[in-house]
Amino acid sequence: MVRIKNRVLGDPVGKIGNIVYRTLNGKTFASIRPDKYNASQSKAAKSNRRRFAVAVQFAKYINSIPELSKIWKQSAVKGASSFNKIVKYNIGQIDNGFLTTRNIITPDLKTKNGILDIKSISFDQSSISITASFLNKKRQSCADLTPTLYAVAVFQSPKSKNYDAVSITHLSKVTDLIFNGEVLNIEMSLSADQKLIAKKYKTCIMYFALIIGTQLYTNNIFTTFSSELLNL
């Protein structure tokens, strides 16, 4: 990589021919990109590419939900952005190109301040019924805050090769006010599009998180993730 000092025509950005220009910390650099790049076709290389692609797909989706993105951004997980943090934490939990129940939608480190205990779940491809309780570890007052349950559904093992290997969607529902240890019964209905997705797959992992006070300008109370693998 070569640093460009004399920038008579300004700072070049992007690719010109096979030369790529980048600006890092106010300095412009140029590097030559090969005309062709032969990706390794070894089993290990293919597996790594697949794992990275799935981690990026998952992170993009989680980061597209403003409430979850905000929590990752404010977390103590190392990373330049909420997207980077989600990728970094989740990529190591992907097994053989598939997301697992070890993947997470909220940080599971020092930032955790509540526990969501999923006691039972049923899914009939049209609705999800959940029985759960919540433990507020910091014992913050929830009386004037609105709890919202988020359920991220990751569909895998497609029934046809024509379907995407992984499809991700989510549901959310405002719940009643919560008291420590209170058991909640919540039903979430799938949209027409979500029902069509569910019919295309053999398995689904449901990731749950409860966020209390979903306004983007507040310091939310949120739970560590809870997940469940379902055979459809």
mmCIF file of C-alpha atoms in Angstrom:
data_model
loop_
_atom_site.group_PDB
_atom_site.id
_atom_site.type_symbol
_atom_site.label_atom_id
_atom_site.label_comp_id
_atom_site.label_asym_id
_atom_site.label_seq_id
_atom_site.Cartn_x
_atom_site.Cartn_y
_atom_site.Cartn_z
ATOM 1 C CA MET A 1 0.000 0.000 0.000
ATOM 2 C CA VAL A 2 1.363 3.406 -1.019
ATOM 3 C CA ARG A 3 0.590 6.706 0.727
ATOM 4 C CA ILE A 4 -0.341 9.636 -1.520
ATOM 5 C CA LYS A 5 1.076 12.999 -0.363
ATOM 6 C CA ASN A 6 0.619 15.370 -3.312
ATOM 7 C CA ARG A 7 -3.144 15.543 -3.868
ATOM 8 C CA VAL A 8 -3.397 18.224 -6.565
ATOM 9 C CA LEU A 9 -6.876 17.144 -7.652
ATOM 10 C CA GLY A 10 -8.180 16.443 -4.180
ATOM 11 C CA ASP A 11 -8.543 13.124 -2.387
ATOM 12 C CA PRO A 12 -9.289 10.163 -4.687
ATOM 13 C CA VAL A 13 -11.777 7.677 -3.266
ATOM 14 C CA GLY A 14 -12.736 4.221 -4.502
ATOM 15 C CA LYS A 15 -11.398 2.156 -7.411
ATOM 16 C CA ILE A 16 -9.800 3.406 -10.633
ATOM 17 C CA GLY A 17 -8.812 0.522 -12.868
ATOM 18 C CA ASN A 18 -7.019 -1.934 -10.629
ATOM 19 C CA ILE A 19 -5.967 0.750 -8.118
ATOM 20 C CA VAL A 20 -8.017 1.167 -4.940
ATOM 21 C CA TYR A 21 -7.856 4.426 -2.951
ATOM 22 C CA ARG A 22 -8.648 4.534 0.764
ATOM 23 C CA THR A 23 -8.531 7.320 3.350
ATOM 24 C CA LEU A 24 -7.476 6.282 6.858
ATOM 25 C CA ASN A 25 -7.055 8.812 9.689
ATOM 26 C CA GLY A 26 -6.934 11.696 7.198
ATOM 27 C CA LYS A 27 -4.257 10.038 5.027
ATOM 28 C CA THR A 28 -4.877 8.695 1.510
ATOM 29 C CA PHE A 29 -3.416 5.351 0.419
ATOM 30 C CA ALA A 30 -3.419 3.486 -2.893
ATOM 31 C CA SER A 31 -3.151 -0.253 -3.375
ATOM 32 C CA ILE A 32 -3.279 -2.508 -6.434
ATOM 33 C CA ARG A 33 -6.075 -5.044 -6.604
ATOM 34 C CA PRO A 34 -5.313 -8.163 -8.674
ATOM 35 C CA ASP A 35 -7.350 -8.596 -11.858
ATOM 36 C CA LYS A 36 -8.544 -11.996 -10.706
ATOM 37 C CA TYR A 37 -8.849 -13.546 -7.303
ATOM 38 C CA ASN A 38 -9.020 -17.296 -7.079
ATOM 39 C CA ALA A 39 -10.847 -18.193 -3.889
ATOM 40 C CA SER A 40 -9.757 -21.430 -2.285
ATOM 41 C CA GLN A 41 -12.169 -24.282 -2.854
ATOM 42 C CA SER A 42 -10.965 -26.323 0.105
ATOM 43 C CA LYS A 43 -13.578 -27.590 2.540
ATOM 44 C CA ALA A 44 -12.153 -25.409 5.342
ATOM 45 C CA ALA A 45 -12.132 -22.260 3.181
ATOM 46 C CA LYS A 46 -15.705 -22.826 2.020
ATOM 47 C CA SER A 47 -16.785 -23.406 5.618
ATOM 48 C CA ASN A 48 -15.137 -20.170 6.785
ATOM 49 C CA ARG A 49 -16.748 -18.169 3.982
ATOM 50 C CA ARG A 50 -20.126 -19.672 4.788
ATOM 51 C CA ARG A 51 -19.729 -18.940 8.504
ATOM 52 C CA PHE A 52 -18.757 -15.335 7.820
ATOM 53 C CA ALA A 53 -21.654 -14.834 5.385
ATOM 54 C CA VAL A 54 -24.186 -16.147 7.912
ATOM 55 C CA ALA A 55 -22.690 -14.009 10.704
ATOM 56 C CA VAL A 56 -22.987 -10.906 8.505
ATOM 57 C CA GLN A 57 -26.574 -11.764 7.524
ATOM 58 C CA PHE A 58 -27.516 -12.238 11.188
ATOM 59 C CA ALA A 59 -25.728 -9.049 12.310
ATOM 60 C CA LYS A 60 -27.330 -6.949 9.573
ATOM 61 C CA TYR A 61 -30.774 -8.093 10.622
ATOM 62 C CA ILE A 62 -30.246 -7.588 14.364
ATOM 63 C CA ASN A 63 -28.669 -4.192 13.684
ATOM 64 C CA SER A 64 -31.706 -3.187 11.600
ATOM 65 C CA ILE A 65 -33.899 -3.325 14.723
ATOM 66 C CA PRO A 66 -33.255 0.109 16.306
ATOM 67 C CA GLU A 67 -33.817 -0.983 19.919
ATOM 68 C CA LEU A 68 -31.417 -3.928 19.652
ATOM 69 C CA SER A 69 -28.856 -1.908 17.690
ATOM 70 C CA LYS A 70 -28.838 0.776 20.386
ATOM 71 C CA ILE A 71 -28.193 -1.788 23.130
ATOM 72 C CA TRP A 72 -25.246 -3.270 21.231
ATOM 73 C CA LYS A 73 -23.837 0.193 20.522
ATOM 74 C CA GLN A 74 -23.855 1.075 24.228
ATOM 75 C CA SER A 75 -22.496 -2.310 25.330
ATOM 76 C CA ALA A 76 -18.990 -3.032 26.591
ATOM 77 C CA VAL A 77 -18.348 -5.471 23.738
ATOM 78 C CA LYS A 78 -15.308 -4.360 21.733
ATOM 79 C CA GLY A 79 -16.057 -3.121 18.241
ATOM 80 C CA ALA A 80 -16.198 0.041 16.134
ATOM 81 C CA SER A 81 -19.969 -0.143 15.643
ATOM 82 C CA SER A 82 -22.994 -2.100 16.792
ATOM 83 C CA PHE A 83 -22.775 -4.169 13.584
ATOM 84 C CA ASN A 84 -19.115 -5.038 14.210
ATOM 85 C CA LYS A 85 -19.902 -6.022 17.791
ATOM 86 C CA ILE A 86 -22.698 -8.353 16.740
ATOM 87 C CA VAL A 87 -20.518 -10.035 14.108
ATOM 88 C CA LYS A 88 -17.560 -10.390 16.457
ATOM 89 C CA TYR A 89 -19.546 -12.022 19.241
ATOM 90 C CA ASN A 90 -21.695 -14.267 17.061
ATOM 91 C CA ILE A 91 -19.347 -15.594 14.403
ATOM 92 C CA GLY A 92 -17.718 -18.053 16.795
ATOM 93 C CA GLN A 93 -21.090 -19.538 17.748
ATOM 94 C CA ILE A 94 -21.985 -20.592 14.189
ATOM 95 C CA ASP A 95 -21.630 -24.330 13.635
ATOM 96 C CA ASN A 96 -21.085 -25.779 10.166
ATOM 97 C CA GLY A 97 -22.663 -22.740 8.528
ATOM 98 C CA PHE A 98 -25.735 -22.747 10.753
ATOM 99 C CA LEU A 99 -26.780 -20.398 13.521
ATOM 100 C CA THR A 100 -27.199 -22.118 16.883
ATOM 101 C CA THR A 101 -28.970 -21.502 20.180
ATOM 102 C CA ARG A 102 -25.637 -20.073 21.406
ATOM 103 C CA ASN A 103 -25.965 -17.054 19.131
ATOM 104 C CA ILE A 104 -27.365 -13.959 20.785
ATOM 105 C CA ILE A 105 -29.478 -10.902 19.979
ATOM 106 C CA THR A 106 -28.515 -8.881 23.075
ATOM 107 C CA PRO A 107 -25.072 -8.655 24.714
ATOM 108 C CA ASP A 108 -24.331 -11.317 27.288
ATOM 109 C CA LEU A 109 -21.431 -9.687 29.105
ATOM 110 C CA LYS A 110 -21.175 -6.971 31.768
ATOM 111 C CA THR A 111 -24.095 -5.088 30.215
ATOM 112 C CA LYS A 112 -26.731 -7.651 31.172
ATOM 113 C CA ASN A 113 -29.226 -6.367 33.703
ATOM 114 C CA GLY A 114 -32.129 -8.760 33.549
ATOM 115 C CA ILE A 115 -32.948 -12.410 33.001
ATOM 116 C CA LEU A 116 -35.811 -13.676 30.855
ATOM 117 C CA ASP A 117 -36.865 -17.185 31.814
ATOM 118 C CA ILE A 118 -38.815 -18.865 29.004
ATOM 119 C CA LYS A 119 -40.806 -21.578 30.725
ATOM 120 C CA SER A 120 -42.632 -22.887 27.658
ATOM 121 C CA ILE A 121 -43.086 -22.070 23.985
ATOM 122 C CA SER A 122 -45.327 -23.417 21.244
ATOM 123 C CA PHE A 123 -45.235 -22.508 17.571
ATOM 124 C CA ASP A 124 -47.870 -23.629 15.072
ATOM 125 C CA GLN A 125 -46.515 -21.660 12.058
ATOM 126 C CA SER A 126 -49.183 -19.005 12.538
ATOM 127 C CA SER A 127 -48.558 -17.820 16.088
ATOM 128 C CA ILE A 128 -46.101 -18.160 18.961
ATOM 129 C CA SER A 129 -47.300 -18.723 22.510
ATOM 130 C CA ILE A 130 -44.795 -17.992 25.285
ATOM 131 C CA THR A 131 -44.925 -18.399 29.031
ATOM 132 C CA ALA A 132 -42.101 -16.527 30.730
ATOM 133 C CA SER A 133 -40.977 -14.641 33.800
ATOM 134 C CA PHE A 134 -38.543 -11.786 34.293
ATOM 135 C CA LEU A 135 -35.901 -11.122 36.942
ATOM 136 C CA ASN A 136 -34.789 -7.503 37.238
ATOM 137 C CA LYS A 137 -31.240 -7.929 38.529
ATOM 138 C CA LYS A 138 -30.677 -4.218 39.150
ATOM 139 C CA ARG A 139 -34.091 -3.842 40.787
ATOM 140 C CA GLN A 140 -34.817 -0.693 38.809
ATOM 141 C CA SER A 141 -38.330 0.694 38.862
ATOM 142 C CA CYS A 142 -40.375 -0.480 35.867
ATOM 143 C CA ALA A 143 -43.643 1.176 36.878
ATOM 144 C CA ASP A 144 -43.490 3.972 34.297
ATOM 145 C CA LEU A 145 -41.752 2.045 31.510
ATOM 146 C CA THR A 146 -43.238 -0.072 28.726
ATOM 147 C CA PRO A 147 -41.964 -3.659 28.359
ATOM 148 C CA THR A 148 -41.686 -5.054 24.826
ATOM 149 C CA LEU A 149 -40.876 -8.662 24.013
ATOM 150 C CA TYR A 150 -38.795 -9.208 20.869
ATOM 151 C CA ALA A 151 -38.701 -12.598 19.147
ATOM 152 C CA VAL A 152 -36.202 -13.036 16.309
ATOM 153 C CA ALA A 153 -36.982 -16.109 14.207
ATOM 154 C CA VAL A 154 -34.162 -17.742 12.223
ATOM 155 C CA PHE A 155 -35.456 -20.316 9.739
ATOM 156 C CA GLN A 156 -32.944 -22.914 8.537
ATOM 157 C CA SER A 157 -32.857 -26.273 6.728
ATOM 158 C CA PRO A 158 -34.965 -25.269 3.692
ATOM 159 C CA LYS A 159 -37.334 -27.866 2.220
ATOM 160 C CA SER A 160 -36.159 -26.987 -1.300
ATOM 161 C CA LYS A 161 -32.812 -25.998 -2.800
ATOM 162 C CA ASN A 162 -34.601 -23.048 -4.385
ATOM 163 C CA TYR A 163 -35.149 -21.413 -0.985
ATOM 164 C CA ASP A 164 -32.584 -19.285 0.822
ATOM 165 C CA ALA A 165 -30.398 -21.278 3.197
ATOM 166 C CA VAL A 166 -31.321 -18.912 6.056
ATOM 167 C CA SER A 167 -34.304 -16.574 6.430
ATOM 168 C CA ILE A 168 -34.630 -14.175 9.359
ATOM 169 C CA THR A 169 -37.647 -12.271 10.589
ATOM 170 C CA HIS A 170 -38.892 -10.931 13.905
ATOM 171 C CA LEU A 171 -41.968 -10.148 15.948
ATOM 172 C CA SER A 172 -42.480 -7.777 18.845
ATOM 173 C CA LYS A 173 -45.288 -7.202 21.292
ATOM 174 C CA VAL A 174 -45.882 -4.732 24.083
ATOM 175 C CA THR A 175 -46.611 -6.659 27.264
ATOM 176 C CA ASP A 176 -48.264 -5.842 30.561
ATOM 177 C CA LEU A 177 -46.296 -4.148 33.324
ATOM 178 C CA ILE A 178 -43.888 -6.614 34.867
ATOM 179 C CA PHE A 179 -43.110 -7.377 38.457
ATOM 180 C CA ASN A 180 -40.128 -9.442 39.531
ATOM 181 C CA GLY A 181 -40.905 -13.130 39.148
ATOM 182 C CA GLU A 182 -44.352 -12.598 37.637
ATOM 183 C CA VAL A 183 -45.261 -15.196 35.006
ATOM 184 C CA LEU A 184 -46.431 -13.783 31.674
ATOM 185 C CA ASN A 185 -48.508 -15.506 29.001
ATOM 186 C CA ILE A 186 -47.892 -13.862 25.641
ATOM 187 C CA GLU A 187 -49.138 -14.730 22.167
ATOM 188 C CA MET A 188 -47.557 -13.269 19.030
ATOM 189 C CA SER A 189 -49.181 -13.692 15.612
ATOM 190 C CA LEU A 190 -47.147 -14.090 12.414
ATOM 191 C CA SER A 191 -47.892 -11.892 9.429
ATOM 192 C CA ALA A 192 -48.983 -13.440 6.129
ATOM 193 C CA ASP A 193 -45.419 -13.132 4.762
ATOM 194 C CA GLN A 194 -43.943 -14.718 7.888
ATOM 195 C CA LYS A 195 -46.353 -17.660 7.599
ATOM 196 C CA LEU A 196 -45.180 -18.262 4.025
ATOM 197 C CA ILE A 197 -41.551 -18.238 5.168
ATOM 198 C CA ALA A 198 -42.263 -20.710 7.977
ATOM 199 C CA LYS A 199 -43.740 -23.228 5.515
ATOM 200 C CA LYS A 200 -40.467 -23.364 3.565
ATOM 201 C CA TYR A 201 -38.233 -24.593 6.388
ATOM 202 C CA LYS A 202 -37.729 -27.606 8.625
ATOM 203 C CA THR A 203 -36.263 -25.846 11.671
ATOM 204 C CA CYS A 204 -36.479 -22.499 13.423
ATOM 205 C CA ILE A 205 -34.475 -20.948 16.243
ATOM 206 C CA MET A 206 -36.397 -18.365 18.253
ATOM 207 C CA TYR A 207 -34.313 -15.756 20.087
ATOM 208 C CA PHE A 208 -36.112 -13.747 22.759
ATOM 209 C CA ALA A 209 -35.238 -10.557 24.605
ATOM 210 C CA LEU A 210 -37.356 -8.305 26.796
ATOM 211 C CA ILE A 211 -36.644 -4.578 26.643
ATOM 212 C CA ILE A 212 -38.219 -2.313 29.235
ATOM 213 C CA GLY A 213 -38.355 1.307 28.116
ATOM 214 C CA THR A 214 -37.784 1.054 24.363
ATOM 215 C CA GLN A 215 -37.281 4.786 23.745
ATOM 216 C CA LEU A 216 -33.998 5.228 21.918
ATOM 217 C CA TYR A 217 -32.858 8.043 24.214
ATOM 218 C CA THR A 218 -33.178 6.109 27.481
ATOM 219 C CA ASN A 219 -30.916 3.625 29.209
ATOM 220 C CA ASN A 220 -33.053 0.556 28.780
ATOM 221 C CA ILE A 221 -33.462 -2.389 31.058
ATOM 222 C CA PHE A 222 -32.998 -5.432 28.868
ATOM 223 C CA THR A 223 -32.622 -9.145 29.343
ATOM 224 C CA THR A 224 -29.965 -11.548 28.248
ATOM 225 C CA PHE A 225 -31.129 -13.613 25.328
ATOM 226 C CA SER A 226 -33.197 -16.756 25.618
ATOM 227 C CA SER A 227 -33.372 -19.171 22.668
ATOM 228 C CA GLU A 228 -35.254 -22.260 21.603
ATOM 229 C CA LEU A 229 -34.749 -24.676 18.675
ATOM 230 C CA LEU A 230 -38.033 -25.759 17.093
ATOM 231 C CA ASN A 231 -38.697 -28.467 14.520
ATOM 232 C CA LEU A 232 -41.398 -27.365 12.094
#
